[in-house]
Amino acid sequence: MRTFALPEGLEASAPPTARDGVRLLVAHRGGIEHARFGQLGRHLSPGDLVVVNTSATLPAAVEGTRGDGRPVTLHFATALDDGTWVVEVRPRGEANGPVDDARVGETVTPPDAIRVLLLAPHPAGQRRLWQAAVGVEGGVPAYLARHGRPIRYAYVPVALPLADYQTVFAQEPGSAEMPSAGRPFTTELVTDLVTRGIPIAPILLHTGVSSQDLGEPPQPERYRVPEPTARLVNMTRAWGGRVVAVGTTVTRALESAADDAGVVRGRAGWTDLVLGPGRPAQVVGGLITGWHAPGSSHLQLLESVAGPDLVERAYAEAVRARYLWHEFGDSCLLLP
């Protein structure tokens, strides 16, 4: 189910009053149920393991000027191992995509007169993302903390503070955009899960920008699965519990750390894993997720966990019941 019709008016344009007050659609073999996110624990079982992403969101957008004076917005997507960054250059304002005439050797100048030099398309052969050398003392994260703002798309009309783009699990800054499946969690909900006998374990995956072209696969992302989390995942599965991933980021990290037998090891590095028909999920047995746009590669990942039929039924019901999309929207629990 890579495409579907998303009616107008289903884009969440602001954070909900209560994080755990968003709607939760629970899709399982027996049917579909409607709940609130704060009731998540009622739909899981003692012995299940919930795995969360502890990446914190960067204020990754800054204003800049091209060499010819045209204003643009720079999105800092990913820090590479050699100290360069992957960036996206977008027209200033409510643009729906990147500039289409950026070129190798061009310099973009954000505040404080730092220089962002475009080195090469990243990856080669496209013009959406660029590898760039960034001349700034103290490092890019510190610079963004002074001058950046959260990446915001046109469906969110008002600028919001960075705190609205952080989850309760956020520890290590590095994500260009919020790992949004974890946003509805609250400390009270975490306490409720633990007292029900549902432990929580961490991984780290720093997300890039989500503005992929239609059908474009996800970019490589930096991740870390700690050894204690790997042990908990393996024990949970051995005891017959479900490993429930909070978001596509957690799913990608856990499956990247699994060997051919489905045993998870403590690992860190970069993952370019694309889950789908040729590589179904081996480890994740349940998935908490937001609602993804038509044509998104995330839909293929959902199907790799829950199967195409369950995902299609969940999305059809979400459209019918007018669930809200995007990072401040409603949630789905897939239990194949």
CSV table of N, CA and C in Angstrom, one decimal, residues 115-258:
chain,number,residue,atom,x,y,z
A,115,ARG,N,30.4,30.3,6.5
A,115,ARG,CA,30.3,29.9,5.1
A,115,ARG,C,29.9,28.4,5.0
A,116,VAL,N,28.9,28.2,4.2
A,116,VAL,CA,28.5,26.8,3.9
A,116,VAL,C,28.8,26.5,2.5
A,117,LEU,N,29.8,25.7,2.2
A,117,LEU,CA,30.3,25.5,0.8
A,117,LEU,C,29.7,24.2,0.3
A,118,LEU,N,29.0,24.2,-0.8
A,118,LEU,CA,28.4,23.0,-1.3
A,118,LEU,C,29.4,22.2,-2.1
A,119,LEU,N,29.7,21.0,-1.7
A,119,LEU,CA,30.8,20.2,-2.2
A,119,LEU,C,30.3,19.3,-3.3
A,120,ALA,N,29.2,18.6,-3.1
A,120,ALA,CA,28.7,17.6,-4.1
A,120,ALA,C,27.3,17.2,-3.7
A,121,PRO,N,26.5,16.8,-4.7
A,121,PRO,CA,25.2,16.2,-4.3
A,121,PRO,C,25.4,15.0,-3.4
A,122,HIS,N,24.5,14.8,-2.5
A,122,HIS,CA,24.6,13.6,-1.6
A,122,HIS,C,23.3,12.9,-1.4
A,123,PRO,N,23.2,11.7,-2.0
A,123,PRO,CA,24.2,11.0,-2.7
A,123,PRO,C,24.3,11.6,-4.2
A,124,ALA,N,25.3,11.1,-4.9
A,124,ALA,CA,25.5,11.6,-6.3
A,124,ALA,C,24.3,11.3,-7.1
A,125,GLY,N,24.0,12.2,-8.1
A,125,GLY,CA,23.0,12.0,-9.0
A,125,GLY,C,21.7,12.6,-8.7
A,126,GLN,N,21.6,13.4,-7.6
A,126,GLN,CA,20.4,14.1,-7.3
A,126,GLN,C,20.7,15.5,-6.8
A,127,ARG,N,19.7,16.3,-6.6
A,127,ARG,CA,20.0,17.7,-6.3
A,127,ARG,C,19.2,18.2,-5.1
A,128,ARG,N,18.7,17.3,-4.3
A,128,ARG,CA,17.9,17.7,-3.1
A,128,ARG,C,18.9,17.9,-1.9
A,129,LEU,N,19.8,17.0,-1.7
A,129,LEU,CA,20.7,17.1,-0.5
A,129,LEU,C,22.1,17.3,-1.0
A,130,TRP,N,22.9,18.0,-0.2
A,130,TRP,CA,24.3,18.4,-0.6
A,130,TRP,C,25.2,18.1,0.6
A,131,GLN,N,26.4,17.5,0.3
A,131,GLN,CA,27.5,17.5,1.2
A,131,GLN,C,28.1,18.9,1.3
A,132,ALA,N,28.3,19.4,2.5
A,132,ALA,CA,28.8,20.8,2.6
A,132,ALA,C,29.8,20.9,3.6
A,133,ALA,N,30.8,21.7,3.4
A,133,ALA,CA,31.8,22.1,4.4
A,133,ALA,C,31.3,23.3,5.1
A,134,VAL,N,31.3,23.3,6.4
A,134,VAL,CA,30.7,24.4,7.2
A,134,VAL,C,31.8,25.0,8.1
A,135,GLY,N,32.1,26.3,7.8
A,135,GLY,CA,33.2,27.0,8.5
A,135,GLY,C,32.6,27.7,9.7
A,136,VAL,N,32.6,27.0,10.8
A,136,VAL,CA,32.1,27.6,12.1
A,136,VAL,C,32.9,27.1,13.3
A,137,GLU,N,33.3,28.1,14.1
A,137,GLU,CA,34.1,27.7,15.3
A,137,GLU,C,33.1,27.1,16.3
A,138,GLY,N,33.6,26.1,17.0
A,138,GLY,CA,32.7,25.5,18.1
A,138,GLY,C,31.8,24.4,17.7
A,139,GLY,N,31.7,24.2,16.4
A,139,GLY,CA,30.9,23.1,15.9
A,139,GLY,C,29.5,23.5,15.5
A,140,VAL,N,28.9,22.8,14.6
A,140,VAL,CA,27.6,23.1,14.1
A,140,VAL,C,26.5,23.0,15.1
A,141,PRO,N,26.4,22.0,16.0
A,141,PRO,CA,25.3,22.0,17.0
A,141,PRO,C,25.3,23.2,17.9
A,142,ALA,N,26.5,23.7,18.3
A,142,ALA,CA,26.5,24.9,19.1
A,142,ALA,C,26.1,26.1,18.3
A,143,TYR,N,26.5,26.1,17.1
A,143,TYR,CA,26.0,27.3,16.2
A,143,TYR,C,24.5,27.2,16.1
A,144,LEU,N,23.9,26.0,15.8
A,144,LEU,CA,22.5,25.9,15.7
A,144,LEU,C,21.7,26.3,17.0
A,145,ALA,N,22.3,26.0,18.1
A,145,ALA,CA,21.7,26.4,19.4
A,145,ALA,C,21.6,27.9,19.5
A,146,ARG,N,22.5,28.6,18.9
A,146,ARG,CA,22.4,30.1,18.9
A,146,ARG,C,21.5,30.7,17.9
A,147,HIS,N,21.5,30.1,16.7
A,147,HIS,CA,20.9,30.7,15.5
A,147,HIS,C,19.7,29.9,14.9
A,148,GLY,N,19.6,28.7,15.2
A,148,GLY,CA,18.7,27.8,14.5
A,148,GLY,C,17.3,27.8,15.1
A,149,ARG,N,16.4,27.2,14.4
A,149,ARG,CA,15.0,26.9,14.8
A,149,ARG,C,14.6,25.6,14.3
A,150,PRO,N,13.6,25.0,14.9
A,150,PRO,CA,13.2,23.7,14.4
A,150,PRO,C,12.7,23.7,12.9
A,151,ILE,N,13.0,22.7,12.2
A,151,ILE,CA,12.5,22.6,10.8
A,151,ILE,C,11.0,22.6,10.9
A,152,ARG,N,10.3,23.4,10.1
A,152,ARG,CA,8.9,23.6,10.1
A,152,ARG,C,8.4,23.6,8.6
A,153,TYR,N,7.4,22.8,8.4
A,153,TYR,CA,6.8,22.8,7.0
A,153,TYR,C,5.5,23.6,7.0
A,154,ALA,N,5.0,23.7,5.8
A,154,ALA,CA,3.9,24.7,5.6
A,154,ALA,C,2.6,24.4,6.3
A,155,TYR,N,2.4,23.1,6.7
A,155,TYR,CA,1.2,22.7,7.4
A,155,TYR,C,1.2,23.2,8.9
A,156,VAL,N,2.3,23.6,9.4
A,156,VAL,CA,2.4,24.2,10.7
A,156,VAL,C,2.6,25.7,10.5
A,157,PRO,N,1.6,26.6,10.6
A,157,PRO,CA,1.7,28.0,10.2
A,157,PRO,C,2.4,28.9,11.2
A,158,VAL,N,2.6,28.5,12.4
A,158,VAL,CA,3.2,29.3,13.4
A,158,VAL,C,4.5,28.7,14.0
A,159,ALA,N,5.5,29.5,14.1
A,159,ALA,CA,6.8,29.0,14.7
A,159,ALA,C,6.6,28.6,16.1
A,160,LEU,N,7.2,27.4,16.5
A,160,LEU,CA,7.0,26.8,17.8
A,160,LEU,C,8.4,26.7,18.5
A,161,PRO,N,8.4,26.7,19.8
A,161,PRO,CA,9.7,26.5,20.5
A,161,PRO,C,10.2,25.1,20.3
A,162,LEU,N,11.6,25.0,20.5
A,162,LEU,CA,12.2,23.7,20.3
A,162,LEU,C,11.6,22.6,21.2
A,163,ALA,N,11.2,23.0,22.4
A,163,ALA,CA,10.6,22.0,23.4
A,163,ALA,C,9.4,21.3,22.8
A,164,ASP,N,8.7,21.9,21.9
A,164,ASP,CA,7.5,21.2,21.3
A,164,ASP,C,8.0,20.1,20.4
A,165,TYR,N,9.3,20.1,20.0
A,165,TYR,CA,9.8,19.1,19.0
A,165,TYR,C,10.7,18.1,19.7
A,166,GLN,N,10.6,18.1,21.1
A,166,GLN,CA,11.4,17.1,21.8
A,166,GLN,C,10.5,16.0,22.4
A,167,THR,N,10.9,14.8,22.5
A,167,THR,CA,10.2,13.8,23.2
A,167,THR,C,10.7,13.7,24.7
A,168,VAL,N,10.0,13.0,25.5
A,168,VAL,CA,10.4,12.9,26.9
A,168,VAL,C,11.6,12.0,27.0
A,169,PHE,N,12.0,11.3,25.9
A,169,PHE,CA,13.2,10.5,26.0
A,169,PHE,C,14.4,11.1,25.4
A,170,ALA,N,14.3,12.4,24.9
A,170,ALA,CA,15.4,13.1,24.2
A,170,ALA,C,16.6,13.3,25.2
A,171,GLN,N,17.8,12.8,24.8
A,171,GLN,CA,19.0,12.9,25.5
A,171,GLN,C,20.1,13.5,24.8
A,172,GLU,N,20.3,13.0,23.5
A,172,GLU,CA,21.5,13.3,22.8
A,172,GLU,C,21.2,14.0,21.5
A,173,PRO,N,21.5,15.3,21.4
A,173,PRO,CA,21.1,16.0,20.2
A,173,PRO,C,21.7,15.5,18.9
A,174,GLY,N,20.9,15.4,17.8
A,174,GLY,CA,21.5,14.9,16.6
A,174,GLY,C,20.5,14.7,15.5
A,175,SER,N,19.2,14.8,15.8
A,175,SER,CA,18.1,14.6,14.8
A,175,SER,C,17.8,15.9,14.1
A,176,ALA,N,17.7,15.9,12.8
A,176,ALA,CA,17.2,17.1,12.1
A,176,ALA,C,15.8,17.3,12.3
A,177,GLU,N,15.0,16.2,12.5
A,177,GLU,CA,13.6,16.3,12.8
A,177,GLU,C,13.2,15.4,13.9
A,178,MET,N,12.2,15.7,14.6
A,178,MET,CA,11.8,14.9,15.8
A,178,MET,C,11.5,13.5,15.5
A,179,PRO,N,12.0,12.5,16.3
A,179,PRO,CA,11.5,11.1,16.2
A,179,PRO,C,10.1,11.1,16.7
A,180,SER,N,9.1,11.5,15.9
A,180,SER,CA,7.8,11.9,16.3
A,180,SER,C,6.9,10.8,16.9
A,181,ALA,N,7.2,9.6,16.6
A,181,ALA,CA,6.4,8.5,17.2
A,181,ALA,C,6.4,8.5,18.7
A,182,GLY,N,7.5,9.0,19.3
A,182,GLY,CA,7.6,9.1,20.7
A,182,GLY,C,7.0,10.3,21.4
A,183,ARG,N,6.6,11.3,20.6
A,183,ARG,CA,6.1,12.5,21.1
A,183,ARG,C,4.9,12.4,22.1
A,184,PRO,N,3.9,11.5,21.8
A,184,PRO,CA,2.8,11.4,22.7
A,184,PRO,C,3.1,10.8,24.1
A,185,PHE,N,4.3,10.3,24.3
A,185,PHE,CA,4.6,9.7,25.6
A,185,PHE,C,4.8,10.8,26.7
A,186,THR,N,4.4,10.6,27.9
A,186,THR,CA,4.6,11.4,29.0
A,186,THR,C,5.2,10.6,30.1
A,187,THR,N,5.8,11.3,31.1
A,187,THR,CA,6.4,10.6,32.3
A,187,THR,C,5.3,9.8,33.0
A,188,GLU,N,4.1,10.3,33.0
A,188,GLU,CA,3.0,9.5,33.7
A,188,GLU,C,2.7,8.2,32.9
A,189,LEU,N,2.7,8.3,31.6
A,189,LEU,CA,2.5,7.1,30.8
A,189,LEU,C,3.6,6.1,30.9
A,190,VAL,N,4.8,6.6,31.0
A,190,VAL,CA,6.0,5.7,31.2
A,190,VAL,C,5.8,5.0,32.5
A,191,THR,N,5.5,5.7,33.5
A,191,THR,CA,5.3,5.1,34.8
A,191,THR,C,4.2,4.0,34.8
A,192,ASP,N,3.1,4.3,34.1
A,192,ASP,CA,2.0,3.4,33.9
A,192,ASP,C,2.4,2.1,33.3
A,193,LEU,N,3.2,2.2,32.2
A,193,LEU,CA,3.7,1.0,31.5
A,193,LEU,C,4.6,0.2,32.4
A,194,VAL,N,5.5,0.8,33.1
A,194,VAL,CA,6.5,0.1,33.9
A,194,VAL,C,5.7,-0.7,35.0
A,195,THR,N,4.7,0.0,35.7
A,195,THR,CA,4.0,-0.7,36.7
A,195,THR,C,3.1,-1.8,36.2
A,196,ARG,N,2.8,-1.8,34.9
A,196,ARG,CA,2.1,-2.9,34.3
A,196,ARG,C,3.0,-4.1,33.9
A,197,GLY,N,4.3,-3.9,34.2
A,197,GLY,CA,5.2,-5.0,33.8
A,197,GLY,C,5.7,-4.9,32.4
A,198,ILE,N,5.6,-3.7,31.8
A,198,ILE,CA,6.1,-3.4,30.4
A,198,ILE,C,7.3,-2.5,30.5
A,199,PRO,N,8.5,-3.1,30.4
A,199,PRO,CA,9.7,-2.3,30.5
A,199,PRO,C,10.0,-1.5,29.3
A,200,ILE,N,10.9,-0.5,29.4
A,200,ILE,CA,11.2,0.4,28.3
A,200,ILE,C,12.7,0.4,28.1
A,201,ALA,N,13.2,0.2,26.9
A,201,ALA,CA,14.7,0.2,26.6
A,201,ALA,C,15.0,1.2,25.6
A,202,PRO,N,16.2,1.8,25.6
A,202,PRO,CA,16.6,2.8,24.7
A,202,PRO,C,17.5,2.3,23.5
A,203,ILE,N,17.3,3.0,22.4
A,203,ILE,CA,18.3,3.0,21.3
A,203,ILE,C,18.5,4.4,20.9
A,204,LEU,N,19.5,4.6,20.0
A,204,LEU,CA,19.7,6.0,19.4
A,204,LEU,C,19.7,5.9,17.9
A,205,LEU,N,18.9,6.7,17.3
A,205,LEU,CA,19.1,6.9,15.8
A,205,LEU,C,18.8,8.4,15.5
A,206,HIS,N,19.8,9.0,14.9
A,206,HIS,CA,19.6,10.4,14.5
A,206,HIS,C,18.9,10.5,13.1
A,207,THR,N,17.8,11.1,13.1
A,207,THR,CA,17.0,11.2,11.9
A,207,THR,C,17.5,12.3,11.0
A,208,GLY,N,17.4,12.2,9.7
A,208,GLY,CA,17.7,13.2,8.7
A,208,GLY,C,16.4,14.0,8.4
A,209,VAL,N,16.4,14.8,7.3
A,209,VAL,CA,15.2,15.5,6.9
A,209,VAL,C,14.2,14.5,6.3
A,210,SER,N,12.9,14.8,6.4
A,210,SER,CA,11.9,13.9,6.0
A,210,SER,C,11.3,14.3,4.6
A,211,SER,N,11.9,15.3,4.0
A,211,SER,CA,11.2,15.8,2.8
A,211,SER,C,11.7,15.0,1.5
A,212,GLN,N,11.8,13.7,1.6
A,212,GLN,CA,12.2,12.9,0.4
A,212,GLN,C,11.2,13.1,-0.8
A,213,ASP,N,11.8,13.0,-2.0
A,213,ASP,CA,11.0,12.9,-3.1
A,213,ASP,C,10.1,11.7,-3.1
A,214,LEU,N,9.0,11.7,-3.9
A,214,LEU,CA,8.1,10.6,-3.9
A,214,LEU,C,8.9,9.3,-4.3
A,215,GLY,N,8.8,8.3,-3.4
A,215,GLY,CA,9.4,7.0,-3.7
A,215,GLY,C,10.9,6.9,-3.4
A,216,GLU,N,11.5,8.0,-2.9
A,216,GLU,CA,12.9,8.0,-2.6
A,216,GLU,C,13.2,7.2,-1.3
A,217,PRO,N,14.1,6.3,-1.3
A,217,PRO,CA,14.4,5.6,0.0
A,217,PRO,C,15.0,6.4,1.0
A,218,PRO,N,14.9,6.0,2.3
A,218,PRO,CA,15.6,6.7,3.4
A,218,PRO,C,17.1,6.8,3.2
A,219,GLN,N,17.6,7.9,3.7
A,219,GLN,CA,19.1,8.1,3.7
A,219,GLN,C,19.7,7.3,4.8
A,220,PRO,N,21.0,7.0,4.6
A,220,PRO,CA,21.8,6.4,5.7
A,220,PRO,C,21.7,7.3,7.0
A,221,GLU,N,21.6,6.7,8.1
A,221,GLU,CA,21.4,7.4,9.4
A,221,GLU,C,22.4,6.7,10.4
A,222,ARG,N,22.8,7.6,11.3
A,222,ARG,CA,23.7,7.1,12.4
A,222,ARG,C,22.9,6.5,13.5
A,223,TYR,N,23.3,5.4,14.0
A,223,TYR,CA,22.5,4.7,15.1
A,223,TYR,C,23.4,4.0,16.1
A,224,ARG,N,22.8,3.7,17.2
A,224,ARG,CA,23.5,2.9,18.3
A,224,ARG,C,22.5,2.1,19.0
A,225,VAL,N,22.7,0.8,19.1
A,225,VAL,CA,21.9,-0.1,19.9
A,225,VAL,C,22.8,-0.6,21.1
A,226,PRO,N,22.5,-0.1,22.3
A,226,PRO,CA,23.4,-0.5,23.4
A,226,PRO,C,23.3,-2.0,23.7
A,227,GLU,N,24.3,-2.6,24.2
A,227,GLU,CA,24.3,-4.0,24.5
A,227,GLU,C,23.2,-4.4,25.5
A,228,PRO,N,23.0,-3.6,26.6
A,228,PRO,CA,21.8,-4.0,27.5
A,228,PRO,C,20.5,-4.1,26.8
A,229,THR,N,20.3,-3.1,25.8
A,229,THR,CA,19.0,-3.2,25.1
A,229,THR,C,19.0,-4.4,24.2
A,230,ALA,N,20.1,-4.8,23.6
A,230,ALA,CA,20.1,-6.0,22.7
A,230,ALA,C,19.8,-7.2,23.6
A,231,ARG,N,20.3,-7.3,24.8
A,231,ARG,CA,20.0,-8.5,25.6
A,231,ARG,C,18.5,-8.5,26.0
A,232,LEU,N,18.0,-7.3,26.3
A,232,LEU,CA,16.6,-7.3,26.7
A,232,LEU,C,15.7,-7.7,25.5
A,233,VAL,N,16.0,-7.2,24.3
A,233,VAL,CA,15.3,-7.6,23.1
A,233,VAL,C,15.3,-9.1,22.9
A,234,ASN,N,16.5,-9.7,23.0
A,234,ASN,CA,16.6,-11.2,22.8
A,234,ASN,C,15.9,-12.0,23.9
A,235,MET,N,16.0,-11.5,25.1
A,235,MET,CA,15.3,-12.2,26.2
A,235,MET,C,13.8,-12.1,26.1
A,236,THR,N,13.3,-10.9,25.7
A,236,THR,CA,11.8,-10.7,25.5
A,236,THR,C,11.3,-11.7,24.4
A,237,ARG,N,12.0,-11.8,23.3
A,237,ARG,CA,11.5,-12.7,22.3
A,237,ARG,C,11.6,-14.2,22.7
A,238,ALA,N,12.7,-14.5,23.5
A,238,ALA,CA,12.8,-15.9,24.0
A,238,ALA,C,11.7,-16.3,24.9
A,239,TRP,N,11.2,-15.3,25.7
A,239,TRP,CA,10.2,-15.6,26.7
A,239,TRP,C,8.8,-15.4,26.1
A,240,GLY,N,8.7,-15.1,24.8
A,240,GLY,CA,7.4,-15.0,24.1
A,240,GLY,C,6.7,-13.7,24.2
A,241,GLY,N,7.5,-12.6,24.6
A,241,GLY,CA,6.9,-11.3,24.6
A,241,GLY,C,7.1,-10.6,23.3
A,242,ARG,N,6.5,-9.5,23.1
A,242,ARG,CA,6.6,-8.7,21.9
A,242,ARG,C,7.6,-7.6,22.1
A,243,VAL,N,8.4,-7.4,21.0
A,243,VAL,CA,9.3,-6.2,21.0
A,243,VAL,C,8.5,-5.1,20.2
A,244,VAL,N,8.1,-4.1,20.9
A,244,VAL,CA,7.3,-3.0,20.3
A,244,VAL,C,8.2,-1.8,20.1
A,245,ALA,N,8.4,-1.5,18.8
A,245,ALA,CA,9.2,-0.3,18.5
A,245,ALA,C,8.4,1.0,18.5
A,246,VAL,N,9.0,2.0,19.0
A,246,VAL,CA,8.3,3.3,19.0
A,246,VAL,C,8.9,4.1,17.8
A,247,GLY,N,8.3,3.8,16.6
A,247,GLY,CA,8.6,4.6,15.4
A,247,GLY,C,9.5,3.8,14.4
A,248,THR,N,9.5,4.3,13.2
A,248,THR,CA,10.3,3.7,12.2
A,248,THR,C,11.8,3.8,12.5
A,249,THR,N,12.2,4.8,13.3
A,249,THR,CA,13.6,4.9,13.6
A,249,THR,C,14.1,3.8,14.5
A,250,VAL,N,13.3,3.4,15.5
A,250,VAL,CA,13.6,2.3,16.3
A,250,VAL,C,13.6,1.0,15.6
A,251,THR,N,12.6,0.8,14.7
A,251,THR,CA,12.6,-0.4,13.9
A,251,THR,C,13.8,-0.5,13.0
A,252,ARG,N,14.2,0.6,12.4
A,252,ARG,CA,15.4,0.5,11.5
A,252,ARG,C,16.7,0.2,12.3
A,253,ALA,N,16.8,0.8,13.5
A,253,ALA,CA,18.0,0.5,14.3
A,253,ALA,C,18.0,-0.9,14.8
A,254,LEU,N,16.9,-1.4,15.3
A,254,LEU,CA,16.9,-2.8,15.9
A,254,LEU,C,17.2,-3.8,14.7
A,255,GLU,N,16.5,-3.6,13.6
A,255,GLU,CA,16.7,-4.6,12.5
A,255,GLU,C,18.1,-4.5,11.9
A,256,SER,N,18.7,-3.3,12.0
A,256,SER,CA,20.1,-3.1,11.5
A,256,SER,C,21.1,-3.9,12.4
A,257,ALA,N,20.7,-4.0,13.7
A,257,ALA,CA,21.6,-4.7,14.7
A,257,ALA,C,21.4,-6.2,14.8
A,258,ALA,N,20.4,-6.7,14.0
A,258,ALA,CA,20.1,-8.1,14.0
A,258,ALA,C,20.9,-8.9,13.0
